[in-house]
CSV table of C-alpha atoms and ligand atoms in Angstrom, one decimal:
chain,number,residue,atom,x,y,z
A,1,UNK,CA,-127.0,105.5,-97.3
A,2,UNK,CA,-126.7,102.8,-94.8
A,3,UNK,CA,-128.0,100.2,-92.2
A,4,UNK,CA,-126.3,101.6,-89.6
A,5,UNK,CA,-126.4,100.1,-85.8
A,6,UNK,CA,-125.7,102.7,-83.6
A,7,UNK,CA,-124.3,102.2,-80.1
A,8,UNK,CA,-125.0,104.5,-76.8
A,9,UNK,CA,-121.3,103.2,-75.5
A,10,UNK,CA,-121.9,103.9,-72.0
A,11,UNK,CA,-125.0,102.1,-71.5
A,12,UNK,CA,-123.7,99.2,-73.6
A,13,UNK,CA,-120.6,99.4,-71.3
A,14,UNK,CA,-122.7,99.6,-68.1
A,15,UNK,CA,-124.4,96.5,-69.0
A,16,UNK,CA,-121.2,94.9,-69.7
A,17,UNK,CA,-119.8,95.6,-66.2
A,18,UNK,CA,-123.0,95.0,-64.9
A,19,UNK,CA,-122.7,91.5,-66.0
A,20,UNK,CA,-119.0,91.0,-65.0
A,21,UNK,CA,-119.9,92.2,-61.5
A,22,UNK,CA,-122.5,89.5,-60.9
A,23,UNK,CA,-120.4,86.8,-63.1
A,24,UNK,CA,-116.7,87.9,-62.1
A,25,UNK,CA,-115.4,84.9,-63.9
A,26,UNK,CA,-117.1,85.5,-67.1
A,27,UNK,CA,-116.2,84.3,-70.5
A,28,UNK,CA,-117.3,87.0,-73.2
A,29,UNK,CA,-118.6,84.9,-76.5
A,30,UNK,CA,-117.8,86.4,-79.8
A,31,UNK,CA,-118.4,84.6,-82.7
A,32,UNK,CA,-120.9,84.3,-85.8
A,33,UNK,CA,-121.6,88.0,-86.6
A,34,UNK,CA,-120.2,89.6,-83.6
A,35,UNK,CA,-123.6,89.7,-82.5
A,36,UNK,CA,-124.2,92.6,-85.1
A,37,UNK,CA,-121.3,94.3,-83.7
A,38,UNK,CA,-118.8,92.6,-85.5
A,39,UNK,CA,-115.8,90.4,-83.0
A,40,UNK,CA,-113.1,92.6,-84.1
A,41,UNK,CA,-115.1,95.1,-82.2
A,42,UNK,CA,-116.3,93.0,-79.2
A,43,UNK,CA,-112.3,91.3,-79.0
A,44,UNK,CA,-111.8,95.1,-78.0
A,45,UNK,CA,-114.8,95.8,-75.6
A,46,UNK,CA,-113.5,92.2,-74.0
A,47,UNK,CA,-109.7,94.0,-73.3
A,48,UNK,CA,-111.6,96.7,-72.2
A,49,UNK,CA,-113.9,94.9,-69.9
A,50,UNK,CA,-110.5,93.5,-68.4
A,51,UNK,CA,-111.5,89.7,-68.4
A,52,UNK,CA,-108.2,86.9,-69.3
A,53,UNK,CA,-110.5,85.1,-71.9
A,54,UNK,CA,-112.2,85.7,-74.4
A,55,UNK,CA,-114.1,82.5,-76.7
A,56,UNK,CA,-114.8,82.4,-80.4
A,57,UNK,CA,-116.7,79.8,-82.5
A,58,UNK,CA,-114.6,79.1,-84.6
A,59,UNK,CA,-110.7,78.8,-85.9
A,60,UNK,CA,-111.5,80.4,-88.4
A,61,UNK,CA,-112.2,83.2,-86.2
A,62,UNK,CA,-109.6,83.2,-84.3
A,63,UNK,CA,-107.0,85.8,-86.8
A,64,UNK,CA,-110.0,88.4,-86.5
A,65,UNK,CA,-109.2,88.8,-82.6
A,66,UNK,CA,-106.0,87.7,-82.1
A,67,UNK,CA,-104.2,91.0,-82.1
A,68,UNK,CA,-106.8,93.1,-80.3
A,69,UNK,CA,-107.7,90.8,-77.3
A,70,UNK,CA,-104.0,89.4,-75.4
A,71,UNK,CA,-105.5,86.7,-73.1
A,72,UNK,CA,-106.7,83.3,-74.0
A,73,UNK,CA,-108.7,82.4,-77.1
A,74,UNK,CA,-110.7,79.4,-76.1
A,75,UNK,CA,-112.8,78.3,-79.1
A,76,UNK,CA,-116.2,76.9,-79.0
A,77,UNK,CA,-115.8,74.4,-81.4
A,78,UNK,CA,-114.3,70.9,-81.1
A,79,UNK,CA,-110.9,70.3,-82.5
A,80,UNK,CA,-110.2,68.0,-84.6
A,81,UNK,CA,-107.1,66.4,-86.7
A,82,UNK,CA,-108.6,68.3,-90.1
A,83,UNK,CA,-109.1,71.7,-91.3
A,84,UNK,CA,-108.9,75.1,-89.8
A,85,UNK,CA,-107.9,73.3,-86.6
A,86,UNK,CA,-104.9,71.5,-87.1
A,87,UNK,CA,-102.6,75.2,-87.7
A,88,UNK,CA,-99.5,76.3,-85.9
A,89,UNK,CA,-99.3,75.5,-82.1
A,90,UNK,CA,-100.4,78.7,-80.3
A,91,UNK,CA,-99.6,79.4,-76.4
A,92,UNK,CA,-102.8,81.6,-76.1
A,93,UNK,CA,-105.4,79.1,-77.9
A,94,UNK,CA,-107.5,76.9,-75.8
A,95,UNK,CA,-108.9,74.0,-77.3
A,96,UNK,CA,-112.1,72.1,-77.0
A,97,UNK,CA,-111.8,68.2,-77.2
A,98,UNK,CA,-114.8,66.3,-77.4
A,99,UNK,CA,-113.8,62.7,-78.6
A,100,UNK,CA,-111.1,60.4,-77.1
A,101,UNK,CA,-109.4,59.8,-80.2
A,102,UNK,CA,-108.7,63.6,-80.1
A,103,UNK,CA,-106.9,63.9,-77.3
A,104,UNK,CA,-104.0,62.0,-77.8
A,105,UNK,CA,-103.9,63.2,-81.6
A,106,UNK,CA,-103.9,67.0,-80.2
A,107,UNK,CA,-101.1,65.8,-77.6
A,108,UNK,CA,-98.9,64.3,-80.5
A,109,UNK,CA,-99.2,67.3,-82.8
A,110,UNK,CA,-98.5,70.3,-80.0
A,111,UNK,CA,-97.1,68.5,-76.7
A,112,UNK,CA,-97.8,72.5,-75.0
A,113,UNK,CA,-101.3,72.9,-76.3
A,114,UNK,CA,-103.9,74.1,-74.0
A,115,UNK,CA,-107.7,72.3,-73.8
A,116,UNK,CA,-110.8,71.6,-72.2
A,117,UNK,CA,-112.7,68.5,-71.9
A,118,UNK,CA,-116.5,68.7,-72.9
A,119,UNK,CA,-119.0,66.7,-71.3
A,120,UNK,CA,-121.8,65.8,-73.8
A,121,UNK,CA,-125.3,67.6,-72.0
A,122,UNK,CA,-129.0,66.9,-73.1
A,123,UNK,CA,-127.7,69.6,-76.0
A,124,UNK,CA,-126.5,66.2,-77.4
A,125,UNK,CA,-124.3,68.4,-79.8
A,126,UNK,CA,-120.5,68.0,-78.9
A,127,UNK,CA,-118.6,66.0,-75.9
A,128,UNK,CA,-118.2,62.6,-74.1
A,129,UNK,CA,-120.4,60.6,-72.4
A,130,UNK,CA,-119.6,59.9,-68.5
A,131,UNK,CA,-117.9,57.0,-69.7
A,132,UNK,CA,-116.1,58.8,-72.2
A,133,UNK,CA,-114.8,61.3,-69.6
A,134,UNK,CA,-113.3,59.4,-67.2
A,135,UNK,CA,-111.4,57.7,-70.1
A,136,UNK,CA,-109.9,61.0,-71.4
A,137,UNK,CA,-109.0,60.8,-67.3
A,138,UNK,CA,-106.9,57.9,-67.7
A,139,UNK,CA,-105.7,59.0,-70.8
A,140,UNK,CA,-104.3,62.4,-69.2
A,141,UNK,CA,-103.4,60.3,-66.4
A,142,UNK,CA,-100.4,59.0,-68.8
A,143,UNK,CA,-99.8,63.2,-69.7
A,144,UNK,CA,-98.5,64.4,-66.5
A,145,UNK,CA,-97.4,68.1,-68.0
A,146,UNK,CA,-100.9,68.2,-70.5
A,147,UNK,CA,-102.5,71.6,-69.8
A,148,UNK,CA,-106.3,70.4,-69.3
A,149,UNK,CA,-108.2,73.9,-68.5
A,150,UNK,CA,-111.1,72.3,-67.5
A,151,UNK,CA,-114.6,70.7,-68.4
A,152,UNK,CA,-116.8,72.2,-70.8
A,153,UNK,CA,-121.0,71.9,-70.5
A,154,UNK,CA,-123.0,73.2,-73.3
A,155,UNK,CA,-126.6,73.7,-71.8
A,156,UNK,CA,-129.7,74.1,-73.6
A,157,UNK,CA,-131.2,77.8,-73.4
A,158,UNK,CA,-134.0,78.6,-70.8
A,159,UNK,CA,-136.7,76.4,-70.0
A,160,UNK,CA,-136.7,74.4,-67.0
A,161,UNK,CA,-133.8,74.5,-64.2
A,162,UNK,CA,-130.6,73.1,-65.6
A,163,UNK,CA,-129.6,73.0,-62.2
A,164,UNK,CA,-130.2,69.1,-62.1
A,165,UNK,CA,-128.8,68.5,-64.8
A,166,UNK,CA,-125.8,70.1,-64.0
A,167,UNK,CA,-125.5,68.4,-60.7
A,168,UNK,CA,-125.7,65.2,-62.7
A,169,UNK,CA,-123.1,66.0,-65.0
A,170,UNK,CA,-120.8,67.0,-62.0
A,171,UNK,CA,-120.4,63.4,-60.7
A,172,UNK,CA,-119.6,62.3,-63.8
A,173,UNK,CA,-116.9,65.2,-63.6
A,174,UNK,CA,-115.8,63.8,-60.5
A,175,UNK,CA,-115.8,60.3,-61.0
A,176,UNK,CA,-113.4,61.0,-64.5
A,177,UNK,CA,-110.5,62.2,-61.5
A,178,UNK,CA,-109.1,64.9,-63.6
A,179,UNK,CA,-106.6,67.5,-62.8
A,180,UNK,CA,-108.6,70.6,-62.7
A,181,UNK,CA,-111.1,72.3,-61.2
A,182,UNK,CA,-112.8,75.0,-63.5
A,183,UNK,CA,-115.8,73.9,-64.8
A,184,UNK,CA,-116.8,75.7,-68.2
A,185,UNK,CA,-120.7,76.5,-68.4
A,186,UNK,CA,-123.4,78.4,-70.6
A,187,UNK,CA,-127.0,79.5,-70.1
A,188,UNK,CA,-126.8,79.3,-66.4
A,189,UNK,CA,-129.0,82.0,-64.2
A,190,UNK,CA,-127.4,83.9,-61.7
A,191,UNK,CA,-129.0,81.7,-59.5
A,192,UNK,CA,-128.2,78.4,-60.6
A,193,UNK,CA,-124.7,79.8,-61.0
A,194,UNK,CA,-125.1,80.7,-57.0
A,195,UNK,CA,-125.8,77.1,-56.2
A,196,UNK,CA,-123.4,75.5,-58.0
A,197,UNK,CA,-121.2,77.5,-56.3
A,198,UNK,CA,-122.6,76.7,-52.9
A,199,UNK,CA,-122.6,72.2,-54.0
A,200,UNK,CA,-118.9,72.1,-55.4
A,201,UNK,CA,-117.1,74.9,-53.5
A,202,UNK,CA,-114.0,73.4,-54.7
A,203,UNK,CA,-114.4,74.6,-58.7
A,204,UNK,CA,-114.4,77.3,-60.1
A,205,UNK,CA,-117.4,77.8,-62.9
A,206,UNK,CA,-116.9,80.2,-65.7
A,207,UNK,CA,-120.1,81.0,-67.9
A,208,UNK,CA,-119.7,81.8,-71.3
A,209,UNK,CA,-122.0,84.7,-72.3
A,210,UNK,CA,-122.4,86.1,-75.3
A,211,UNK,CA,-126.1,87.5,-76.0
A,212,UNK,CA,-126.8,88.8,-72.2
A,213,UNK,CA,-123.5,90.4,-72.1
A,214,UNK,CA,-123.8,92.5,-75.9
A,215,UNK,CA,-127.5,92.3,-75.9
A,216,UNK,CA,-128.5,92.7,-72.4
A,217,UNK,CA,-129.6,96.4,-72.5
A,218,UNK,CA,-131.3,96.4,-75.7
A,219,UNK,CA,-131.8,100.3,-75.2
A,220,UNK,CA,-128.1,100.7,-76.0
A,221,UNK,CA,-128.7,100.2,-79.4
A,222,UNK,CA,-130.8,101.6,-82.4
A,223,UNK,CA,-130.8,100.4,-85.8
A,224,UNK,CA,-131.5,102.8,-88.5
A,225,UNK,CA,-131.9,102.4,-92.6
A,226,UNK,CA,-131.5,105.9,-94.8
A,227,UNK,CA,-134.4,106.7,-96.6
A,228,UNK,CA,-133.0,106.7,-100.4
A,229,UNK,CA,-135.7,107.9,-102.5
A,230,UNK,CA,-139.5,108.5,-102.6
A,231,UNK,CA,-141.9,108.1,-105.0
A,232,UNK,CA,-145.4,108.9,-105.2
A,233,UNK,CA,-147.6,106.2,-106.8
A,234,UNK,CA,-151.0,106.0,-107.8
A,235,UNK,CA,-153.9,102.7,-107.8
A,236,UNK,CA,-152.8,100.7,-110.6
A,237,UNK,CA,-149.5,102.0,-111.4
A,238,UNK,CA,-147.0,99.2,-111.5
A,239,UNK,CA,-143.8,99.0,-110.1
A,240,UNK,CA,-140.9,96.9,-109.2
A,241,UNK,CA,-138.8,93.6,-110.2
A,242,UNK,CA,-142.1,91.8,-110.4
A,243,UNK,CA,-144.0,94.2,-111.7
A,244,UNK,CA,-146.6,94.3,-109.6
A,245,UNK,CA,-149.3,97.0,-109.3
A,246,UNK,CA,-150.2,99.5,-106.7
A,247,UNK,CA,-153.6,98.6,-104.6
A,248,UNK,CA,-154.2,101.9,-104.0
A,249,UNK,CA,-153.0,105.4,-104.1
A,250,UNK,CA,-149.3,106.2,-101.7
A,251,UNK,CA,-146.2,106.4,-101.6
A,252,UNK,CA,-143.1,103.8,-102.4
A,253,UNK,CA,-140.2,104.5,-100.0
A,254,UNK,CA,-136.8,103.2,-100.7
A,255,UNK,CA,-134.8,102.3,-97.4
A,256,UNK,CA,-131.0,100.9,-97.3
A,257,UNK,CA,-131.5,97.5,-96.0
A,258,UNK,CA,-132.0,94.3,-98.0
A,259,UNK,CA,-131.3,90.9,-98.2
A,260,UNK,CA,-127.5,91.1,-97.8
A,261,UNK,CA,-128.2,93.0,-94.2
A,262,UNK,CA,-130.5,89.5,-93.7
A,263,UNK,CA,-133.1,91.7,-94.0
A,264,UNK,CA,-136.4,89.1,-94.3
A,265,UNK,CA,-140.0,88.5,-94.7
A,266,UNK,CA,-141.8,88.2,-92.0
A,267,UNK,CA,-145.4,86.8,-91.6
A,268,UNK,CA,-148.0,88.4,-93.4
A,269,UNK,CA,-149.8,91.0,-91.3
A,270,UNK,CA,-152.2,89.7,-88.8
A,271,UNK,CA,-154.1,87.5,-91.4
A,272,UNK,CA,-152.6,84.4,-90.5
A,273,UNK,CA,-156.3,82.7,-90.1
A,274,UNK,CA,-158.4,82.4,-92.9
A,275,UNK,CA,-160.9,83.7,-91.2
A,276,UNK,CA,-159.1,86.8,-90.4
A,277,UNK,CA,-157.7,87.0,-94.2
A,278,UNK,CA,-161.3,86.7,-95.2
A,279,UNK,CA,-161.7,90.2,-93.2
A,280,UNK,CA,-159.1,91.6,-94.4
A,281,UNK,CA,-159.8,91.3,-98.1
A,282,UNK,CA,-163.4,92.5,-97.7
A,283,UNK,CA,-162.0,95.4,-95.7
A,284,UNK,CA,-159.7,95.7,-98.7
A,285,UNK,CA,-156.5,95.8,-96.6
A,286,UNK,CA,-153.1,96.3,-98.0
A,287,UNK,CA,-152.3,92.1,-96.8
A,288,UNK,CA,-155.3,91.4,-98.7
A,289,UNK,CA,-153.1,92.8,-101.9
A,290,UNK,CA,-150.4,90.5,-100.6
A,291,UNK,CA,-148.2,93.2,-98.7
A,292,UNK,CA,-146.3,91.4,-96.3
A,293,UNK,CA,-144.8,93.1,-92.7
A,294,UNK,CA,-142.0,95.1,-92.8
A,295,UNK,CA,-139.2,95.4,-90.0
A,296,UNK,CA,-138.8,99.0,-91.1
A,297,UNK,CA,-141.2,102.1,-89.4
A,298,UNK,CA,-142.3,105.2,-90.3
A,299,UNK,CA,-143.9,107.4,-88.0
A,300,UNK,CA,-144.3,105.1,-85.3
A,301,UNK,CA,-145.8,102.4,-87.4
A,302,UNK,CA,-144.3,98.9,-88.2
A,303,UNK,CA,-144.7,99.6,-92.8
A,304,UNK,CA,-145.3,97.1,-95.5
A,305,UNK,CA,-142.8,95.7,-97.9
A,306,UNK,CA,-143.9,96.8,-101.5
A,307,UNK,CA,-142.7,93.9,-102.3
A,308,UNK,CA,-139.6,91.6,-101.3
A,309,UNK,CA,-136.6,93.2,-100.0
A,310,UNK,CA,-133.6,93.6,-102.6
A,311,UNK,CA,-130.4,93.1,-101.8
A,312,UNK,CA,-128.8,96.2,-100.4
A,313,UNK,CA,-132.6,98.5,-100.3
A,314,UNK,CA,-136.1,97.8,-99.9
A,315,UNK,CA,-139.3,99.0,-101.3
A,316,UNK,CA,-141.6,100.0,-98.4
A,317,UNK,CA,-145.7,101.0,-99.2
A,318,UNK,CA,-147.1,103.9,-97.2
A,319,UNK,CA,-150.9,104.2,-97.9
A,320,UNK,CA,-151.9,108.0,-98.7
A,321,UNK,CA,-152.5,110.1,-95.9
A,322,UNK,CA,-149.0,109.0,-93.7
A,323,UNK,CA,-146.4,111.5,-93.4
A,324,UNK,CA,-144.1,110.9,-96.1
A,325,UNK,CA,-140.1,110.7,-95.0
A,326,UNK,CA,-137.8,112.6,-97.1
A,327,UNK,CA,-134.6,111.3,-98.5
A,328,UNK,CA,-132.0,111.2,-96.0
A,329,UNK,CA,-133.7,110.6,-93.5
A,330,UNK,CA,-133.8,107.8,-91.0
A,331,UNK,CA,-136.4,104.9,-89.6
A,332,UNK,CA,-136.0,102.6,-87.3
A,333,UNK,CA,-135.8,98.8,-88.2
A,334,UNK,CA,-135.9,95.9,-86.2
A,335,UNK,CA,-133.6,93.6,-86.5
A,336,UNK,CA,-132.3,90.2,-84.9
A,337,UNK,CA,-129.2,91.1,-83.9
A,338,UNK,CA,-127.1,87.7,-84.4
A,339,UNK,CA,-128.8,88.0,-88.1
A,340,UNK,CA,-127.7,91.1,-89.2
A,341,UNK,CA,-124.8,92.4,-91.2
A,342,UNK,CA,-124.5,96.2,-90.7
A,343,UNK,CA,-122.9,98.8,-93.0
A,344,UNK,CA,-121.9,100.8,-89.7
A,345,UNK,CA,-121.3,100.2,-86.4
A,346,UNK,CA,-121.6,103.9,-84.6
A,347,UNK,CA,-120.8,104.5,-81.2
A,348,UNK,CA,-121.1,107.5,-79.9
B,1,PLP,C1,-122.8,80.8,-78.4
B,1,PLP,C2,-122.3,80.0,-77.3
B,1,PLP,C3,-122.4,80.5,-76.0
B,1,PLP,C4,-123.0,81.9,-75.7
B,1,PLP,O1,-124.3,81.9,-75.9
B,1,PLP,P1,-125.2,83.2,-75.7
B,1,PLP,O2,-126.6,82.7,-75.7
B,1,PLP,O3,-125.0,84.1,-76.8
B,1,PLP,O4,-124.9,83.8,-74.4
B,1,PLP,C5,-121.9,79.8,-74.9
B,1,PLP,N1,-121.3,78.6,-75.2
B,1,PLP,C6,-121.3,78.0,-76.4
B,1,PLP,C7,-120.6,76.7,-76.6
B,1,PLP,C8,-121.8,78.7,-77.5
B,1,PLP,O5,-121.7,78.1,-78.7
């Protein structure tokens, strides 16, 4: 009766230390959704791995992990003097700072507290400028026993080599004199990790993964929706919220999986061109009646919504002539992963 995610555990593990093996000083990310696995589950897969950190998003994700991963919790996003992140002082919590008025205000409140610096990149999202940086320098200067962790770089996905970037940033890194040595870093290749390594021998750089690290072996992981009823239809018979009516004879299937799971719309099938709309509607095609793509398949085929997807099911069209599930059964969906709340998380 469920969206259910199911996980082949030893290929999902596999990739795992596949990854830690060429990025021994990983970070593993989890945050948002859990990447459809859920961070309770991945704070877990991270004591498993055997890494000392693992980073959330959020503060507000931080009581979800606490108890099942024992290192350090760095979190993602900046601190500041408000909300979820000014709570009780915690040894194992490793704050970002990203403006100088921050730094002193995190220093006043918890003396002990652990950080990083972040160095705005062309993300332009969170961090100081160059000029900003070496001023948090001089402000640490004046906070001999403050527990700076290291610089943080945010770096836009894919693309072009960041590698130049990076490089760039590093002087600025430099020239701000701080006390440390480990250099933070996301969406860097293997390779550009490498040469990092090779121009600043004397830092260490951590990458933060999340996606290529849960994700990375896509075959580890099958989602599935129950099939929760079946009803034959026939051309003009109307049916659902909208009360719409069949464009020919078939079959409405009802699959677990609806708005709630984020299941969506996705672009109508094919006819995206008027010209190729115009061929579909003289061929009489089911996205001439409208029917918009599904994520769901049966038999192999990527089916049509019947119409929108409800909140926990959706109404799927199978024309006449297409085997015809039976409830209980299974079909695949397709899903985005960091989009997708599951009702079960399986691993076998
Ligand atoms: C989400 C995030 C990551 C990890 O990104 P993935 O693409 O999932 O590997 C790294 N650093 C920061 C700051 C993030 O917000």
């Amino acid at each position: 009766m469920s969206l259910t995610l199911y996980v082949d555990s030893a290929r999902f593990r596999g990739n795992q230390h596949l990854t830690l093996g060429r990025a021994p000083t990983v970070v593993p990310v989890a945050k948002g959704n859990g990447y459809g696995l859920g961070n309770a589950r991945l704070a877990e897969e991270a004591r498993r791995l055997g890494v000392d950190t693992l980073a959330v998003g959020t503060y507000d994700e931080l009581p979800a992990v606490r108890d099942l991963f024992p290192g350090a919790l760095l979190v993602l996003t900046p601190w500041r003097p408000f909300g979820a992140a000014a709570q009780e002082p915690d040894p194992r919590v490793v704050h970002t700072i990203g403006r100088i008025d921050d730094l002193p205000a995190l220093l006043q409140r918890d003396p002990d507290a652990r950080f990083v610096l972040e160095r705005m990149t062309s993300m332009m999202r969170h961090g100081f400028s160059a000029a900003g940086l070496r001023e948090a320098g001089a402000t640490l200067a004046a906070h001999p026993d403050a527990r700076l962790e290291g610089v943080a770089l945010h770096l836009p996905m894919g693309g072009a080599s960041h590698l130049s970037e990076v490089q760039r940033l590093m002087t600025d890194v430099v020239a701000a004199d701080l006390p440390t040595h480990t250099i933070w870093v996301s969406h860097l290749t293997d390779h550009e990790l490498a040469e990092l390594a090779r121009s600043w021998p004397d830092y260490t750089f951590r990458p933060r993964i999340g996606t290529d690290l849960w994700l990375g072996d896509r075959g580890a992981l099958r989602v599935r929706a129950t099939v929760l009823d079946v009803h034959p239809v026939t051309r003009g018979e109307v049916f659902g919220y909208r009360g719409r009516s069949a464009p020919k004879d078939g079959t409405l299937v009802v699959v677990s999986g609806g708005t709630a799971h984020g299941i969506g719309l996705e672009a109508p099938t094919g006819a995206s061109t008027i010209k190729a709309r115009a061929g579909a509607i003289a061929r009489g095609g089911l996205d001439a009646a409208g029917f918009v793509r599904s994520p769901f398949s049966i038999g192999g085929k990527q089916r049509l919504f019947a119409e929108p997807p409800h909140m926990q099911a959706s109404m799927l069209f199978l024309p006449s002539g297409s085997t015809v599930p039976v409830v209980g059964d299974e079909v695949d969906v397709r899903v985005r992963f960091t989009a997708t709340t599951f009702d079960r998380v399986v691993f076998d």
